[in-house]
Short mmCIF file of N, CA and C in Angstrom, two decimals:
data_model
loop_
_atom_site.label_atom_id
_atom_site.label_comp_id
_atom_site.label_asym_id
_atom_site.label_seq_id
_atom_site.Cartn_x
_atom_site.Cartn_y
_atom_site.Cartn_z
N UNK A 22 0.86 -1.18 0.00
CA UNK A 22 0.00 0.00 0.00
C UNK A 22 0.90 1.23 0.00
N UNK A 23 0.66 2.19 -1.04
CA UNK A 23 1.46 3.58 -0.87
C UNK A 23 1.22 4.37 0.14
N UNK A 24 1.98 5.23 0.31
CA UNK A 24 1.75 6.29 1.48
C UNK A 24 1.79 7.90 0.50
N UNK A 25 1.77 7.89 -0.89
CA UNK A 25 2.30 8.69 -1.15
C UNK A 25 0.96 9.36 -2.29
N UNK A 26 0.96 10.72 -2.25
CA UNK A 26 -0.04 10.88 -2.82
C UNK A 26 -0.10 11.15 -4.50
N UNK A 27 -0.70 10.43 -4.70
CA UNK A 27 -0.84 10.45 -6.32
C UNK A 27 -1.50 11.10 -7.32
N UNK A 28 -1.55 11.72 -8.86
CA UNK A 28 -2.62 12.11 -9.06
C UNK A 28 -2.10 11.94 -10.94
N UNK A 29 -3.56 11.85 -11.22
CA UNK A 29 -3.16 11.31 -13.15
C UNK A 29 -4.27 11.88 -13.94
N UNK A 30 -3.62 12.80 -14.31
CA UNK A 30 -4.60 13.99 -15.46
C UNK A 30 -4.43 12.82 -16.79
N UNK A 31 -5.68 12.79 -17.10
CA UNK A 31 -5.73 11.74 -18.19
C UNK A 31 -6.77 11.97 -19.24
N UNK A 32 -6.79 11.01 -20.33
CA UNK A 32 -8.20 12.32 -21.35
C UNK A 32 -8.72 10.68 -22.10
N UNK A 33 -10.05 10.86 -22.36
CA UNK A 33 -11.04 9.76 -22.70
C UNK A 33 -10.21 8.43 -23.65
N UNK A 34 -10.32 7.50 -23.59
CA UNK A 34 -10.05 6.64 -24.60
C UNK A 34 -8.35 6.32 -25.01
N UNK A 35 -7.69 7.14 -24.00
CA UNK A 35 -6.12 7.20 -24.18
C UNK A 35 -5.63 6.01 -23.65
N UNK A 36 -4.88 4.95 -24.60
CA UNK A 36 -4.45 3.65 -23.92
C UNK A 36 -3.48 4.21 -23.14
N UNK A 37 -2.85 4.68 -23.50
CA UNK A 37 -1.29 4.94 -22.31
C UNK A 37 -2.08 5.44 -21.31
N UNK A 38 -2.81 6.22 -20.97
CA UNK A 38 -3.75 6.60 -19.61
C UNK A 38 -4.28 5.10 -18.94
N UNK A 39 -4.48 3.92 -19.67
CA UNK A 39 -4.86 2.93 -19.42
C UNK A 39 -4.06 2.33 -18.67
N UNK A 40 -2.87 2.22 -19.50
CA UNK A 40 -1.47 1.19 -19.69
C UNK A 40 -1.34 1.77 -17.62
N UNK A 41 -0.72 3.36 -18.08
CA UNK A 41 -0.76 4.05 -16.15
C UNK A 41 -1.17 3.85 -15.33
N UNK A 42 -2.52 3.53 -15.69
CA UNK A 42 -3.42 3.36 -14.36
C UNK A 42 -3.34 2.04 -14.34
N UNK A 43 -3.26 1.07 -14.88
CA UNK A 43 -3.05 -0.34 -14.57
C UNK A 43 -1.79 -1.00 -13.90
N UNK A 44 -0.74 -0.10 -14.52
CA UNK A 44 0.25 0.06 -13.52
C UNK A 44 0.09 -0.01 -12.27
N UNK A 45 -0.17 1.53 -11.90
CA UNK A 45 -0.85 1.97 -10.55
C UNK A 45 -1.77 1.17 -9.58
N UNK A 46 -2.59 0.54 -10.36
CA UNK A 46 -3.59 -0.34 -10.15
C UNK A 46 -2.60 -1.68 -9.56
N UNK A 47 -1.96 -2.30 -10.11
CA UNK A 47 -1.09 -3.38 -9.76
C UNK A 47 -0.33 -3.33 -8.65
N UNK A 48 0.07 -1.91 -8.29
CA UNK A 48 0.79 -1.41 -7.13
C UNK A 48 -0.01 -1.36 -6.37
N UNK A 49 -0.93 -1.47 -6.23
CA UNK A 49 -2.44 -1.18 -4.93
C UNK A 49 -2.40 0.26 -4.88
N UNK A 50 -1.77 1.51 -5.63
CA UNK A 50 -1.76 2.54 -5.54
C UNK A 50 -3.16 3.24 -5.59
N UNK A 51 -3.42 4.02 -4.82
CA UNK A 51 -4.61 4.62 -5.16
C UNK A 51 -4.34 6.25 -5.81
N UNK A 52 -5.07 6.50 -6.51
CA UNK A 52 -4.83 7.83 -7.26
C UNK A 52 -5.68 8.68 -7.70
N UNK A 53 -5.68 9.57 -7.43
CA UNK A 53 -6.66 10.65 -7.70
C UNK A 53 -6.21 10.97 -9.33
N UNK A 54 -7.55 10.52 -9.93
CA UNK A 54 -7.94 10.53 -11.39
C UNK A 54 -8.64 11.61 -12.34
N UNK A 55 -8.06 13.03 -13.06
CA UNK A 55 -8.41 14.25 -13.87
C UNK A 55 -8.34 14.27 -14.93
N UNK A 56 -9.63 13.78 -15.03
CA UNK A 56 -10.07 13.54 -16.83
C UNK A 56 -10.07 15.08 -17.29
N UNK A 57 -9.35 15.28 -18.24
CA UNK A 57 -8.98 16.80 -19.02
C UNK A 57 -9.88 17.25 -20.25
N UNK A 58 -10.36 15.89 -20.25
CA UNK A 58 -11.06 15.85 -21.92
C UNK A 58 -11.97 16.82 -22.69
N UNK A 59 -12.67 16.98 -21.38
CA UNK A 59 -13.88 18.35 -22.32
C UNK A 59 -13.98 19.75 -21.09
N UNK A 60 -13.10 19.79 -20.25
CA UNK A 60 -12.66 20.97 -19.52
C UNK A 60 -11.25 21.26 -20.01
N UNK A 61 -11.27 22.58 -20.59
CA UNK A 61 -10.15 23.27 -21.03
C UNK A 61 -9.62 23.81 -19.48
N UNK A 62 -10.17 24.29 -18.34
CA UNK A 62 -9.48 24.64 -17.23
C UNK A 62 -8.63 23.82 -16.84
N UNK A 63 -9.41 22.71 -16.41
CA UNK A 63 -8.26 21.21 -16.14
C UNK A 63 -7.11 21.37 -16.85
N UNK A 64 -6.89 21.23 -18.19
CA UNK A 64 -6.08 21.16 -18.87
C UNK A 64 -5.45 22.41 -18.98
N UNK A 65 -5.28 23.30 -18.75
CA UNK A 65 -4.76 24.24 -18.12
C UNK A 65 -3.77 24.28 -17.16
N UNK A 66 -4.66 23.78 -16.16
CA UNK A 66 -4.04 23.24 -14.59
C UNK A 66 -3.21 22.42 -15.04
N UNK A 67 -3.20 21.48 -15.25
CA UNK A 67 -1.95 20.13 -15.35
C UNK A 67 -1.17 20.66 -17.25
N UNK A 68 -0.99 21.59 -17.72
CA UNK A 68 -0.15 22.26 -18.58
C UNK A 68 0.71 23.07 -17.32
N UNK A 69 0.06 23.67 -16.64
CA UNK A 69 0.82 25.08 -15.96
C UNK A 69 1.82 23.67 -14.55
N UNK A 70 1.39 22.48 -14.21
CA UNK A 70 1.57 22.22 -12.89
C UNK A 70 2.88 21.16 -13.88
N UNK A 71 2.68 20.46 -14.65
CA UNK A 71 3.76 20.06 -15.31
C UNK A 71 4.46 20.27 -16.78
N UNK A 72 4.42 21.38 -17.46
CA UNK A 72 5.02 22.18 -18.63
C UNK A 72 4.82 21.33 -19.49
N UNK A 73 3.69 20.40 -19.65
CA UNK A 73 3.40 19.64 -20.89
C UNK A 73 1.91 19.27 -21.17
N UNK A 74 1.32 18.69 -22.59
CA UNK A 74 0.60 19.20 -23.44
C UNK A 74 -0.20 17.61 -23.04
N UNK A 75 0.42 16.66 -22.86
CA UNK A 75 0.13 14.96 -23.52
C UNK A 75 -0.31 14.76 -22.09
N UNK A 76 -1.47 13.57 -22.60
CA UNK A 76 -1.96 12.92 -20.96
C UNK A 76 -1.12 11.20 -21.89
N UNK A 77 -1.07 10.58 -20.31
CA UNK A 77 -1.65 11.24 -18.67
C UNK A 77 0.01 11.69 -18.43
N UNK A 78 -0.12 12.68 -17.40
CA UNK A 78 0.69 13.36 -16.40
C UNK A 78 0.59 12.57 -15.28
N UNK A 79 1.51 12.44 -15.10
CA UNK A 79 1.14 12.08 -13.39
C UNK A 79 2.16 12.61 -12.33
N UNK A 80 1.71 13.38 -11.02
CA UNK A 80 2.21 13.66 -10.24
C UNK A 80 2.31 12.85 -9.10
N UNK A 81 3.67 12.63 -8.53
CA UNK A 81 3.72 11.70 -7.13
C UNK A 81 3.97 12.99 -6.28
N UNK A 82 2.96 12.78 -5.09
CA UNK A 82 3.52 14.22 -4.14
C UNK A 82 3.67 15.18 -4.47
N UNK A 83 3.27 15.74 -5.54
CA UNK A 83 2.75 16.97 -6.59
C UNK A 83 3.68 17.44 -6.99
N UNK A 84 4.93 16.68 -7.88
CA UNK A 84 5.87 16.25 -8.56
C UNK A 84 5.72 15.93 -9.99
N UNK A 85 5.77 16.52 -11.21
CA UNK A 85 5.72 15.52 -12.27
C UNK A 85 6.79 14.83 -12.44
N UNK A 86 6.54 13.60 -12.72
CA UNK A 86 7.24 12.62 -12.98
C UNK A 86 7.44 12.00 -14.86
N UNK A 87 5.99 13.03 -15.34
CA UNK A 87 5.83 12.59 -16.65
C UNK A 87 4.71 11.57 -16.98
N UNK A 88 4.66 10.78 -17.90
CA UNK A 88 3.69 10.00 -18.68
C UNK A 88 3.63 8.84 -18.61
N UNK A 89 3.11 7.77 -19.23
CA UNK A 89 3.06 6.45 -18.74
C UNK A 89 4.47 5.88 -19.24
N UNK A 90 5.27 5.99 -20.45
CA UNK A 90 6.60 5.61 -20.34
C UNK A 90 7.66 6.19 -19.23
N UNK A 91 7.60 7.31 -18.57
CA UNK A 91 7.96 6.98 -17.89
C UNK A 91 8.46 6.88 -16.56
N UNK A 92 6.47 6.67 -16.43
CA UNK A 92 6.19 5.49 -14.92
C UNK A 92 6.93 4.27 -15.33
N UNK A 93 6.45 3.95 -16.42
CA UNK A 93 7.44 1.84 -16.51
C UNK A 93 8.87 2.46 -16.50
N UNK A 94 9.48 3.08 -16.92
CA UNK A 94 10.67 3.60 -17.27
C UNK A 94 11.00 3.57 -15.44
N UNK A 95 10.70 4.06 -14.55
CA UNK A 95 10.83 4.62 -12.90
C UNK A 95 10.62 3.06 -12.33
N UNK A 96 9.68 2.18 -12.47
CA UNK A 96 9.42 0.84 -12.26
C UNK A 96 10.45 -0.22 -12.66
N UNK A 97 10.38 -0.14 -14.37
CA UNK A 97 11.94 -0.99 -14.40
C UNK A 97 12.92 -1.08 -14.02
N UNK A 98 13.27 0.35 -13.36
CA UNK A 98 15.00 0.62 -12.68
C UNK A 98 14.71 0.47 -11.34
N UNK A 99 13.93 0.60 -10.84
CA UNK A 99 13.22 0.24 -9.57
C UNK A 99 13.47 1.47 -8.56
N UNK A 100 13.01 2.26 -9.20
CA UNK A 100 12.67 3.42 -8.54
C UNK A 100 11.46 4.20 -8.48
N UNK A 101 10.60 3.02 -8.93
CA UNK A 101 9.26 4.04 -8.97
C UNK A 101 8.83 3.29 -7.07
N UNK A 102 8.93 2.51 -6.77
CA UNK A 102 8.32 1.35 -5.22
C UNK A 102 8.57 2.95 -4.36
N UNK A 103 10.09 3.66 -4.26
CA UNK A 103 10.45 4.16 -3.56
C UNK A 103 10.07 5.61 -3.45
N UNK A 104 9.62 5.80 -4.63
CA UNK A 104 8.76 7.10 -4.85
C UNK A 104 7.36 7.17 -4.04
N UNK A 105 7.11 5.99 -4.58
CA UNK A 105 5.50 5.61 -3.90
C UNK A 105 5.61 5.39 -2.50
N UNK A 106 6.62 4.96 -1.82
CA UNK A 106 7.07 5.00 -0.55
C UNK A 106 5.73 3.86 0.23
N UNK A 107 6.19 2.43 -1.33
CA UNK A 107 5.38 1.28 -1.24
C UNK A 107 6.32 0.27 -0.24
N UNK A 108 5.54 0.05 0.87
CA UNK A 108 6.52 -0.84 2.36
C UNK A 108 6.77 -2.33 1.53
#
């Protein structure tokens, strides 16, 4: 179980938003989920909070870390457990 707080601006029908959250999902991570899709504010917010255009974003601890390559990218080297500050 994480201790760490999560969050994944993501937009309708996007597999890599999928691919992320299944990730996440596998980790028992729980995550606060911001569909961008038909609110231009949202998408706003997560442009201004991580300097990029593409979902999903995801912030650990209100951090971008970037997109679903690379969450697996942070996982394969085995540094994503420690981010998540997964026991």
């Amino acid at each position: 179980m994480s201790n760490s707080s999560v969050t994944i601006y993501t937009g309708k029908n996007c597999p890599y938003c999928i691919r992320a959250k299944q990730l996440l999902n596998t980790k028992g991570v729980s995550f606060e989920e911001i569909d961008i899709s038909s609110n231009q504010d949202l998408e706003k917010e997560m442009v201004r909070l991580t300097k990029r255009m593409t979902v999903p974003q995801i912030l650990i601890e209100g951090v971008p870390i970037g997109g679903c390559d690379e969450l697996h990218d942070l996982d394969r080297r085995g540094e994503l457990d420690p981010l998540l500050d997964i026991q």
